[in-house]
């Protein structure tokens, strides 16, 4: 997180706000609810209290405007800049302006959820600058969030509490603030690993890292920033070179994406790959480019699916350790790279020759995902 | 070789992005030969912030990130 510096914060914990006008995109009740809820995001974790006023000058004046709207920071039409807000101080300080040329929504994932944009802007109104943590609310790029299930990420909690301290009033225990996974965490267990048109993708919680061989630094981003309709916390993933698609598995469903686009008729049941109905989830998936086979790891067994013939191979499931010597623990992710098969189990990665099933090395995540 | 229209548009887009969010000032007058241009510096600053590969050039990943919807927080000085 970062703050504006110079101890730029409100000198009181009791702040007022006023909604000066409304967007026609939503009902007034929805706007009121979104704004109130966005302020409460910050009030829950600090001693700050917000009171709405209906006339006069509030600490935080909230308005919708387009293009030139009177503050020498004109908006830019649809998309691009969605809103801006001013750091704490008198006058325009603390005020939040929303670009009326955007399509704001209450909780749909088409358009921009006003709650998410407002919660971010109010972070500025209270003294937070942009964070470089891609999971933080104060990261400068919009990402979808549901107002009813949103939990302020740990980075933002730390940021706002560095200015105002924590909430001294006991609050009912709820879900804890999500943290952003760290590639340097040697105990991290990846959810899934896959390739995408020459890049490697490493999935963890609601994030993924993209890493290309040409780059020394992997780029961490939200899964939703790449595929807005993809699930978080996936179980398995692979790229089919046969169909140029990436498949993501979660529970009994599978999503297929070509580039950024969800394919028609997806998500589907995992039984569409010929897996029996008794299989409720896939632990890991591996695409073998030579034979164009897909291996699905389920518990101590694995299935083999022929991506050319689109049928499950006979003689499966087999025990994993029948083919991959010594692999008796659960496979949590899998990848094929330069002719070697890499099976992840917990924080370790096992390098195998698929042909002989021989184990060459036991490595850590950072072999492919640099810290 | 003249730049293609697409490239020119992207360059202009990137320049206005850097002016808006990274306080890039107009490049006027001759640049020192061999020096890093202010635009390259700002581009590197932006790439560092977003944990992109720091190339100092307008590559596809950087351009892609610039095009994402975002917040444009105004200069703090105004508030002060």
CSV table of C-alpha atoms in Angstrom, one decimal:
chain,number,residue,atom,x,y,z
A,1,UNK,CA,0.0,0.0,0.0
A,2,UNK,CA,1.0,3.6,-0.1
A,3,UNK,CA,-0.3,6.8,1.4
A,4,UNK,CA,0.0,10.4,0.1
A,5,UNK,CA,2.7,11.2,2.6
A,6,UNK,CA,3.0,14.3,4.8
A,7,UNK,CA,0.5,12.7,7.2
A,8,UNK,CA,-2.2,13.6,4.8
A,9,UNK,CA,-5.3,12.3,6.6
A,10,UNK,CA,-8.4,13.6,8.3
A,11,UNK,CA,-7.8,15.0,11.8
A,12,UNK,CA,-11.2,13.8,12.9
A,13,UNK,CA,-12.8,10.3,12.9
A,14,UNK,CA,-16.2,11.7,12.3
A,15,UNK,CA,-16.7,12.5,8.6
A,16,UNK,CA,-19.7,13.7,6.6
A,17,UNK,CA,-20.6,12.8,3.0
A,18,UNK,CA,-23.2,14.1,0.6
A,19,UNK,CA,-24.4,12.7,-2.7
A,20,UNK,CA,-24.8,15.8,-4.9
A,21,UNK,CA,-26.4,14.1,-7.9
A,22,UNK,CA,-27.2,10.6,-9.3
A,23,UNK,CA,-26.4,8.6,-12.4
A,24,UNK,CA,-29.3,7.5,-14.5
A,25,UNK,CA,-27.6,4.1,-14.9
A,26,UNK,CA,-29.0,2.9,-11.6
A,27,UNK,CA,-31.9,3.6,-9.3
A,28,UNK,CA,-31.3,6.3,-6.6
A,29,UNK,CA,-31.7,3.6,-3.9
A,30,UNK,CA,-29.0,1.5,-5.6
A,31,UNK,CA,-26.6,4.4,-5.7
A,32,UNK,CA,-27.3,5.3,-2.0
A,33,UNK,CA,-26.8,1.6,-1.1
A,34,UNK,CA,-23.5,1.4,-3.1
A,35,UNK,CA,-22.1,4.6,-1.6
A,36,UNK,CA,-23.0,3.7,1.9
A,37,UNK,CA,-21.6,0.2,1.6
A,38,UNK,CA,-18.4,1.5,0.0
A,39,UNK,CA,-17.8,3.8,3.0
A,40,UNK,CA,-18.6,1.0,5.4
A,41,UNK,CA,-15.7,-1.0,3.8
A,42,UNK,CA,-13.4,1.5,5.4
A,43,UNK,CA,-15.4,2.1,8.6
A,44,UNK,CA,-15.4,-1.6,9.5
A,45,UNK,CA,-11.6,-1.6,10.0
A,46,UNK,CA,-11.0,1.8,11.4
A,47,UNK,CA,-12.5,4.1,14.1
A,48,UNK,CA,-14.0,6.3,11.2
A,49,UNK,CA,-17.7,7.1,11.2
A,50,UNK,CA,-19.6,8.5,8.3
A,51,UNK,CA,-22.7,10.6,8.5
A,52,UNK,CA,-24.8,11.5,5.5
A,53,UNK,CA,-25.9,15.1,5.0
A,54,UNK,CA,-28.4,16.3,2.4
A,55,UNK,CA,-27.4,20.0,2.1
A,56,UNK,CA,-24.3,22.2,2.7
A,57,UNK,CA,-20.7,21.2,2.4
A,58,UNK,CA,-19.7,17.7,3.5
A,59,UNK,CA,-16.1,16.5,4.0
A,60,UNK,CA,-16.7,14.0,1.1
A,61,UNK,CA,-18.8,15.5,-1.7
A,62,UNK,CA,-19.9,12.8,-4.2
A,63,UNK,CA,-20.9,13.6,-7.7
A,64,UNK,CA,-21.3,12.2,-11.3
A,65,UNK,CA,-20.0,14.3,-14.1
A,66,UNK,CA,-18.6,13.9,-17.6
A,67,UNK,CA,-15.7,15.5,-19.5
A,68,UNK,CA,-15.0,18.9,-18.0
A,69,UNK,CA,-16.7,18.9,-14.7
A,70,UNK,CA,-15.1,21.8,-12.9
A,71,UNK,CA,-11.9,20.6,-11.3
A,72,UNK,CA,-9.4,20.9,-14.2
A,73,UNK,CA,-9.2,17.1,-14.4
A,74,UNK,CA,-11.7,16.4,-17.3
A,75,UNK,CA,-12.9,12.8,-17.7
A,76,UNK,CA,-12.2,11.0,-21.0
A,77,UNK,CA,-15.5,9.5,-22.1
A,78,UNK,CA,-16.4,5.8,-21.9
A,79,UNK,CA,-13.8,3.5,-20.3
A,80,UNK,CA,-10.3,4.7,-19.6
A,81,UNK,CA,-10.6,6.7,-16.4
A,82,UNK,CA,-13.7,5.7,-14.4
A,83,UNK,CA,-13.5,8.1,-11.5
A,84,UNK,CA,-11.1,10.1,-9.3
A,85,UNK,CA,-11.0,11.5,-5.8
A,86,UNK,CA,-9.0,14.0,-3.9
A,87,UNK,CA,-6.8,13.4,-0.8
A,88,UNK,CA,-8.0,14.6,2.6
A,89,UNK,CA,-8.1,18.4,3.1
A,90,UNK,CA,-10.6,21.2,3.2
A,91,UNK,CA,-12.5,22.3,0.1
A,92,UNK,CA,-12.2,19.9,-2.7
A,93,UNK,CA,-10.2,17.5,-0.6
A,94,UNK,CA,-11.9,14.2,0.0
A,95,UNK,CA,-14.3,14.7,-2.8
A,96,UNK,CA,-15.1,11.8,-5.2
A,97,UNK,CA,-16.1,12.3,-8.8
A,98,UNK,CA,-17.5,9.5,-11.1
A,99,UNK,CA,-17.4,9.6,-14.8
A,100,UNK,CA,-21.0,9.8,-16.0
A,101,UNK,CA,-19.9,8.4,-19.4
A,102,UNK,CA,-19.3,5.0,-17.8
A,103,UNK,CA,-22.1,2.5,-17.5
A,104,UNK,CA,-22.3,1.9,-13.7
A,105,UNK,CA,-24.1,-1.1,-12.4
A,106,UNK,CA,-25.3,-2.3,-9.0
A,107,UNK,CA,-23.8,-5.8,-9.1
A,108,UNK,CA,-23.8,-7.0,-12.7
A,109,UNK,CA,-20.5,-7.9,-14.4
A,110,UNK,CA,-21.4,-6.0,-17.5
A,111,UNK,CA,-20.5,-2.4,-16.8
A,112,UNK,CA,-18.6,-1.1,-13.7
A,113,UNK,CA,-19.9,-2.0,-10.3
A,114,UNK,CA,-20.3,1.4,-8.6
A,115,UNK,CA,-19.6,-0.1,-5.2
A,116,UNK,CA,-16.2,-1.2,-6.3
A,117,UNK,CA,-15.3,2.0,-8.0
A,118,UNK,CA,-16.6,4.1,-5.0
A,119,UNK,CA,-14.8,1.9,-2.4
A,120,UNK,CA,-11.5,2.5,-4.3
A,121,UNK,CA,-12.1,6.2,-4.6
A,122,UNK,CA,-13.0,6.6,-0.9
A,123,UNK,CA,-9.6,5.0,-0.1
A,124,UNK,CA,-8.1,8.1,-1.8
A,125,UNK,CA,-10.6,10.4,0.0
A,126,UNK,CA,-9.3,9.0,3.3
A,127,UNK,CA,-5.6,9.2,2.4
A,128,UNK,CA,-4.5,6.1,0.5
A,129,UNK,CA,-2.6,6.4,-2.7
A,130,UNK,CA,-2.4,3.5,-5.3
A,131,UNK,CA,-1.1,0.1,-4.2
A,132,UNK,CA,1.1,-2.0,-6.4
A,133,UNK,CA,-0.5,-5.2,-5.0
A,134,UNK,CA,-2.7,-6.5,-7.8
A,135,UNK,CA,-5.1,-8.0,-5.2
A,136,UNK,CA,-5.6,-4.7,-3.3
A,137,UNK,CA,-8.7,-2.6,-3.7
A,138,UNK,CA,-6.3,0.4,-4.1
A,139,UNK,CA,-4.6,-1.2,-7.2
A,140,UNK,CA,-5.3,1.4,-9.9
A,141,UNK,CA,-7.2,-1.0,-12.3
A,142,UNK,CA,-10.8,-1.9,-12.0
A,143,UNK,CA,-11.8,-5.4,-11.3
A,144,UNK,CA,-15.2,-6.9,-10.7
A,145,UNK,CA,-16.4,-7.5,-7.1
A,146,UNK,CA,-19.7,-8.4,-5.6
A,147,UNK,CA,-20.8,-5.8,-3.0
A,148,UNK,CA,-22.4,-8.5,-0.9
A,149,UNK,CA,-19.4,-10.8,-0.6
A,150,UNK,CA,-16.5,-8.2,-0.8
A,151,UNK,CA,-13.9,-8.4,1.9
A,152,UNK,CA,-11.3,-5.6,2.1
A,153,UNK,CA,-7.9,-7.2,1.2
A,154,UNK,CA,-5.2,-7.3,3.8
A,155,UNK,CA,-3.0,-4.8,2.0
A,156,UNK,CA,-5.7,-2.1,2.2
A,157,UNK,CA,-6.5,-2.9,5.8
A,158,UNK,CA,-2.8,-2.4,6.6
A,159,UNK,CA,-2.8,0.8,4.6
A,160,UNK,CA,-5.8,2.5,6.2
A,161,UNK,CA,-4.9,1.3,9.7
A,162,UNK,CA,-1.5,2.9,9.3
A,163,UNK,CA,-3.3,6.2,9.1
A,164,UNK,CA,-6.2,5.8,11.5
A,165,UNK,CA,-5.6,2.7,13.6
A,166,UNK,CA,-7.9,-0.3,14.0
A,167,UNK,CA,-11.6,-0.4,14.9
A,168,UNK,CA,-11.8,-0.6,18.7
A,169,UNK,CA,-15.4,-1.7,18.7
A,170,UNK,CA,-15.7,-5.4,18.6
A,171,UNK,CA,-17.2,-6.6,15.3
A,172,UNK,CA,-18.8,-9.9,14.6
A,173,UNK,CA,-16.2,-12.4,13.4
A,174,UNK,CA,-16.4,-12.8,9.6
A,175,UNK,CA,-14.3,-14.0,6.8
A,176,UNK,CA,-10.7,-12.8,7.1
A,177,UNK,CA,-9.1,-10.3,4.7
A,178,UNK,CA,-7.7,-12.0,1.7
A,179,UNK,CA,-3.9,-11.7,1.1
A,180,UNK,CA,-2.2,-11.8,-2.2
A,181,UNK,CA,-0.2,-14.9,-2.8
A,182,UNK,CA,3.6,-14.4,-2.9
A,183,UNK,CA,5.8,-16.2,-5.3
A,184,UNK,CA,8.6,-16.1,-2.7
A,185,UNK,CA,6.5,-18.1,-0.2
A,186,UNK,CA,8.2,-21.5,-0.3
A,187,UNK,CA,5.2,-23.2,1.4
A,188,UNK,CA,2.8,-22.0,-1.3
A,189,UNK,CA,0.8,-24.8,-2.9
A,190,UNK,CA,-0.3,-23.8,-6.4
A,191,UNK,CA,-3.9,-24.6,-7.5
A,192,UNK,CA,-3.0,-25.3,-11.1
A,193,UNK,CA,-0.3,-24.8,-13.8
A,194,UNK,CA,-0.9,-24.6,-17.5
A,195,UNK,CA,0.6,-23.1,-20.6
A,196,UNK,CA,-1.0,-20.4,-22.9
A,197,UNK,CA,0.4,-19.7,-26.3
A,198,UNK,CA,4.0,-20.0,-25.1
A,199,UNK,CA,3.5,-18.5,-21.7
A,200,UNK,CA,3.3,-20.4,-18.4
A,201,UNK,CA,0.3,-19.7,-16.1
A,202,UNK,CA,0.5,-20.4,-12.4
A,203,UNK,CA,-2.9,-20.3,-10.6
A,204,UNK,CA,-3.4,-19.5,-6.9
A,205,UNK,CA,-6.7,-18.4,-5.3
A,206,UNK,CA,-8.1,-15.5,-7.4
A,207,UNK,CA,-4.7,-14.8,-9.0
A,208,UNK,CA,-2.5,-16.1,-11.7
A,209,UNK,CA,1.1,-15.3,-12.7
A,210,UNK,CA,1.9,-15.1,-16.4
A,211,UNK,CA,5.5,-16.0,-17.2
A,212,UNK,CA,7.1,-16.1,-20.6
A,213,UNK,CA,10.6,-17.5,-21.3
A,214,UNK,CA,11.6,-14.1,-22.7
A,215,UNK,CA,10.9,-12.3,-19.4
A,216,UNK,CA,12.7,-12.7,-16.1
A,217,UNK,CA,9.7,-11.3,-14.1
A,218,UNK,CA,6.3,-13.1,-13.9
A,219,UNK,CA,3.3,-10.8,-14.0
A,220,UNK,CA,0.8,-11.3,-11.3
A,221,UNK,CA,-2.8,-10.5,-12.0
A,222,UNK,CA,-6.4,-11.4,-11.1
A,223,UNK,CA,-7.8,-14.3,-13.0
A,224,UNK,CA,-10.9,-12.1,-13.6
A,225,UNK,CA,-8.7,-9.6,-15.4
A,226,UNK,CA,-7.9,-12.2,-18.0
A,227,UNK,CA,-11.2,-14.1,-18.1
A,228,UNK,CA,-14.1,-12.2,-16.4
A,229,UNK,CA,-16.3,-15.3,-16.4
A,230,UNK,CA,-13.7,-17.7,-15.0
A,231,UNK,CA,-13.9,-19.1,-11.5
A,232,UNK,CA,-11.4,-18.4,-8.7
A,233,UNK,CA,-9.7,-21.1,-6.7
A,234,UNK,CA,-9.6,-23.5,-9.6
A,235,UNK,CA,-8.6,-27.2,-9.2
A,236,UNK,CA,-6.8,-27.9,-12.5
A,237,UNK,CA,-6.0,-26.4,-15.9
A,238,UNK,CA,-4.4,-27.3,-19.2
A,239,UNK,CA,-4.0,-25.9,-22.7
A,240,UNK,CA,-5.1,-28.1,-25.6
A,241,UNK,CA,-2.8,-27.6,-28.6
A,242,UNK,CA,-5.4,-29.5,-30.6
A,243,UNK,CA,-8.1,-26.9,-30.1
A,244,UNK,CA,-6.0,-23.9,-29.0
A,245,UNK,CA,-8.1,-23.5,-25.9
A,246,UNK,CA,-7.4,-23.3,-22.2
A,247,UNK,CA,-9.5,-25.4,-19.9
A,248,UNK,CA,-10.1,-24.5,-16.3
A,249,UNK,CA,-11.6,-27.0,-13.8
A,250,UNK,CA,-13.4,-26.3,-10.6
A,251,UNK,CA,-15.6,-28.9,-8.9
A,252,UNK,CA,-17.6,-30.8,-11.4
A,253,UNK,CA,-17.5,-28.1,-14.0
A,254,UNK,CA,-15.0,-27.1,-16.8
A,255,UNK,CA,-14.6,-23.7,-18.6
A,256,UNK,CA,-13.0,-23.4,-22.0
A,257,UNK,CA,-11.4,-20.2,-23.2
A,258,UNK,CA,-10.0,-19.3,-26.6
A,259,UNK,CA,-7.8,-16.3,-26.0
A,260,UNK,CA,-9.9,-14.1,-23.8
A,261,UNK,CA,-13.3,-15.5,-24.8
A,262,UNK,CA,-15.4,-18.1,-23.0
A,263,UNK,CA,-16.4,-20.7,-25.6
A,264,UNK,CA,-20.1,-21.4,-26.4
A,265,UNK,CA,-21.9,-24.0,-24.2
A,266,UNK,CA,-19.3,-23.6,-21.4
A,267,UNK,CA,-19.1,-24.2,-18.5
A,268,UNK,CA,-19.8,-27.9,-18.9
A,269,UNK,CA,-19.8,-30.9,-16.7
A,270,UNK,CA,-16.4,-32.7,-16.4
A,271,UNK,CA,-18.2,-35.8,-17.6
A,272,UNK,CA,-18.0,-34.2,-21.1
A,273,UNK,CA,-14.3,-35.5,-21.0
A,274,UNK,CA,-15.6,-39.0,-20.3
A,275,UNK,CA,-14.9,-38.9,-16.6
A,276,UNK,CA,-17.3,-41.0,-14.6
A,277,UNK,CA,-20.0,-39.3,-12.6
A,278,UNK,CA,-18.4,-40.6,-9.4
A,279,UNK,CA,-15.5,-38.1,-10.0
A,280,UNK,CA,-16.6,-34.9,-8.3
A,281,UNK,CA,-13.4,-32.9,-9.0
A,282,UNK,CA,-10.1,-33.1,-10.8
A,283,UNK,CA,-6.9,-32.5,-8.7
A,284,UNK,CA,-4.7,-31.8,-11.7
A,285,UNK,CA,-4.6,-32.0,-15.5
A,286,UNK,CA,-1.7,-32.5,-17.8
A,287,UNK,CA,-1.6,-32.0,-21.6
A,288,UNK,CA,0.9,-34.3,-23.3
A,289,UNK,CA,1.7,-32.5,-26.6
A,290,UNK,CA,3.4,-35.5,-28.4
A,291,UNK,CA,0.6,-38.0,-28.0
A,292,UNK,CA,-2.1,-35.3,-27.6
A,293,UNK,CA,-3.4,-37.1,-24.5
A,294,UNK,CA,-4.8,-35.3,-21.4
A,295,UNK,CA,-4.1,-36.9,-18.0
A,296,UNK,CA,-6.6,-36.2,-15.3
A,297,UNK,CA,-5.3,-36.8,-11.8
A,298,UNK,CA,-8.0,-37.8,-9.3
A,299,UNK,CA,-6.8,-38.8,-5.8
A,300,UNK,CA,-4.2,-41.6,-6.2
A,301,UNK,CA,-5.4,-42.4,-9.8
A,302,UNK,CA,-5.2,-40.8,-13.2
A,303,UNK,CA,-7.3,-41.1,-16.3
A,304,UNK,CA,-6.1,-40.7,-19.9
A,305,UNK,CA,-8.2,-38.9,-22.5
A,306,UNK,CA,-7.4,-38.9,-26.2
A,307,UNK,CA,-7.7,-35.3,-27.4
A,308,UNK,CA,-7.7,-36.3,-31.1
A,309,UNK,CA,-10.3,-39.1,-30.8
A,310,UNK,CA,-12.2,-37.3,-28.0
A,311,UNK,CA,-12.6,-40.4,-26.0
A,312,UNK,CA,-11.3,-41.7,-22.7
A,313,UNK,CA,-8.5,-44.3,-23.2
A,314,UNK,CA,-9.2,-47.9,-22.1
A,315,UNK,CA,-7.5,-49.4,-19.1
A,316,UNK,CA,-7.9,-46.3,-16.9
A,317,UNK,CA,-8.0,-45.2,-14.2
A,318,UNK,CA,-4.5,-46.3,-13.2
A,319,UNK,CA,-2.6,-45.7,-10.0
A,320,UNK,CA,-0.4,-42.6,-10.4
A,321,UNK,CA,2.6,-44.5,-9.0
A,322,UNK,CA,2.2,-47.2,-11.6
A,323,UNK,CA,3.5,-44.7,-14.2
A,324,UNK,CA,5.3,-42.1,-12.1
A,325,UNK,CA,7.6,-44.0,-9.8
A,326,UNK,CA,7.4,-42.9,-6.2
A,327,UNK,CA,4.5,-40.5,-6.6
A,328,UNK,CA,2.2,-41.7,-3.9
A,329,UNK,CA,1.1,-38.4,-2.6
A,330,UNK,CA,-1.7,-36.4,-4.2
A,331,UNK,CA,-0.8,-34.5,-7.5
A,332,UNK,CA,-2.0,-30.9,-7.0
A,333,UNK,CA,-0.9,-29.5,-10.4
A,334,UNK,CA,0.9,-30.8,-13.5
A,335,UNK,CA,2.8,-29.4,-16.5
A,336,UNK,CA,4.7,-30.7,-19.5
A,337,UNK,CA,7.8,-28.7,-20.5
A,338,UNK,CA,10.5,-29.5,-23.0
A,339,UNK,CA,9.7,-33.2,-22.9
A,340,UNK,CA,9.7,-33.5,-19.2
A,341,UNK,CA,6.6,-34.1,-17.0
A,342,UNK,CA,6.4,-32.0,-13.9
A,343,UNK,CA,4.0,-33.2,-11.2
A,344,UNK,CA,3.4,-30.8,-8.3
A,345,UNK,CA,2.5,-32.2,-4.9
A,346,UNK,CA,2.2,-29.6,-2.2
A,347,UNK,CA,5.1,-27.1,-2.4
A,348,UNK,CA,7.3,-29.6,-4.3
A,349,UNK,CA,7.6,-30.3,-8.0
A,350,UNK,CA,8.7,-33.7,-9.3
A,351,UNK,CA,10.5,-33.9,-12.6
A,352,UNK,CA,9.7,-37.1,-14.6
A,353,UNK,CA,10.5,-38.7,-17.9
A,354,UNK,CA,7.1,-39.6,-19.2
A,355,UNK,CA,8.6,-42.3,-21.4
A,356,UNK,CA,10.4,-44.2,-18.6
A,357,UNK,CA,8.4,-42.9,-15.6
A,358,UNK,CA,11.8,-42.2,-14.0
A,359,UNK,CA,12.0,-39.4,-11.4
A,360,UNK,CA,14.9,-37.1,-12.1
A,361,UNK,CA,14.6,-34.3,-9.6
A,362,UNK,CA,12.5,-32.9,-6.8
A,363,UNK,CA,12.3,-29.1,-7.2
A,364,UNK,CA,10.4,-26.1,-5.7
A,365,UNK,CA,7.9,-23.8,-7.3
A,366,UNK,CA,10.5,-21.2,-8.0
A,367,UNK,CA,12.1,-23.5,-10.7
A,368,UNK,CA,9.5,-22.1,-13.1
A,369,UNK,CA,8.0,-19.3,-11.1
A,370,UNK,CA,10.9,-17.0,-10.1
A,371,UNK,CA,10.7,-15.4,-6.7
B,1,UNK,CA,10.5,4.8,-42.5
B,2,UNK,CA,7.4,6.6,-41.3
B,3,UNK,CA,5.5,5.0,-38.5
B,4,UNK,CA,2.3,3.3,-39.4
B,5,UNK,CA,-0.9,5.1,-38.4
B,6,UNK,CA,-1.6,2.4,-35.8
B,7,UNK,CA,1.8,2.8,-34.2
B,8,UNK,CA,1.4,6.6,-34.1
B,9,UNK,CA,-1.9,6.3,-32.4
B,10,UNK,CA,-0.5,3.9,-29.9
B,11,UNK,CA,2.5,6.2,-29.2
B,12,UNK,CA,0.1,9.1,-28.7
B,13,UNK,CA,-2.1,7.1,-26.5
B,14,UNK,CA,0.8,6.0,-24.4
B,15,UNK,CA,2.1,9.5,-24.2
B,16,UNK,CA,-1.2,10.9,-22.9
B,17,UNK,CA,-1.4,8.0,-20.4
B,18,UNK,CA,2.1,8.8,-19.1
B,19,UNK,CA,1.3,12.5,-18.9
B,20,UNK,CA,-1.9,11.8,-17.0
B,21,UNK,CA,-0.7,9.3,-14.5
B,22,UNK,CA,3.1,9.6,-14.4
B,23,UNK,CA,3.5,13.4,-14.7
B,24,UNK,CA,5.3,13.1,-18.0
B,25,UNK,CA,6.1,16.6,-19.2
B,26,UNK,CA,6.3,17.7,-22.8
B,27,UNK,CA,9.6,16.8,-24.5
B,28,UNK,CA,10.7,20.1,-26.0
B,29,UNK,CA,14.1,21.0,-27.3
B,30,UNK,CA,16.9,18.6,-28.3
B,31,UNK,CA,17.5,15.5,-26.2
B,32,UNK,CA,21.0,14.7,-25.1
B,33,UNK,CA,22.4,12.1,-27.4
B,34,UNK,CA,22.6,8.7,-25.6
B,35,UNK,CA,20.5,9.9,-22.7
B,36,UNK,CA,17.4,8.1,-21.6
B,37,UNK,CA,14.4,10.1,-22.7
B,38,UNK,CA,11.8,11.3,-20.1
B,39,UNK,CA,9.2,9.1,-21.8
B,40,UNK,CA,11.4,6.0,-21.5
B,41,UNK,CA,12.0,6.8,-17.8
B,42,UNK,CA,8.3,7.2,-17.2
B,43,UNK,CA,7.5,4.0,-19.1
B,44,UNK,CA,10.1,2.2,-16.9
B,45,UNK,CA,8.5,3.7,-13.8
B,46,UNK,CA,5.1,2.5,-14.9
B,47,UNK,CA,6.4,-1.0,-15.8
B,48,UNK,CA,8.1,-1.3,-12.4
B,49,UNK,CA,5.0,-0.3,-10.6
B,50,UNK,CA,2.9,-2.9,-12.4
B,51,UNK,CA,5.6,-5.6,-12.1
B,52,UNK,CA,5.9,-5.8,-15.9
B,53,UNK,CA,9.2,-6.6,-17.6
B,54,UNK,CA,11.1,-3.3,-17.5
B,55,UNK,CA,11.9,-2.6,-21.1
B,56,UNK,CA,11.4,1.1,-21.4
B,57,UNK,CA,9.6,0.4,-24.7
B,58,UNK,CA,5.9,0.3,-25.5
B,59,UNK,CA,5.5,-3.5,-25.7
B,60,UNK,CA,2.2,-5.4,-26.0
B,61,UNK,CA,1.9,-6.1,-22.3
B,62,UNK,CA,2.5,-2.5,-21.3
B,63,UNK,CA,0.0,-1.2,-23.9
B,64,UNK,CA,-2.5,-3.8,-22.8
B,65,UNK,CA,-2.3,-2.6,-19.2
B,66,UNK,CA,-2.6,1.0,-20.2
B,67,UNK,CA,-5.9,0.2,-22.0
B,68,UNK,CA,-7.5,-1.3,-18.9
B,69,UNK,CA,-10.2,0.8,-17.1
B,70,UNK,CA,-8.7,2.5,-14.2
B,71,UNK,CA,-8.8,5.2,-11.6
B,72,UNK,CA,-7.3,8.6,-12.3
B,73,UNK,CA,-6.5,10.1,-9.0
B,74,UNK,CA,-5.8,13.8,-9.4
B,75,UNK,CA,-2.6,15.4,-8.1
B,76,UNK,CA,-2.5,15.7,-4.3
B,77,UNK,CA,-1.3,19.3,-4.6
B,78,UNK,CA,-4.7,20.4,-5.8
B,79,UNK,CA,-6.3,18.9,-2.7
B,80,UNK,CA,-3.7,20.6,-0.5
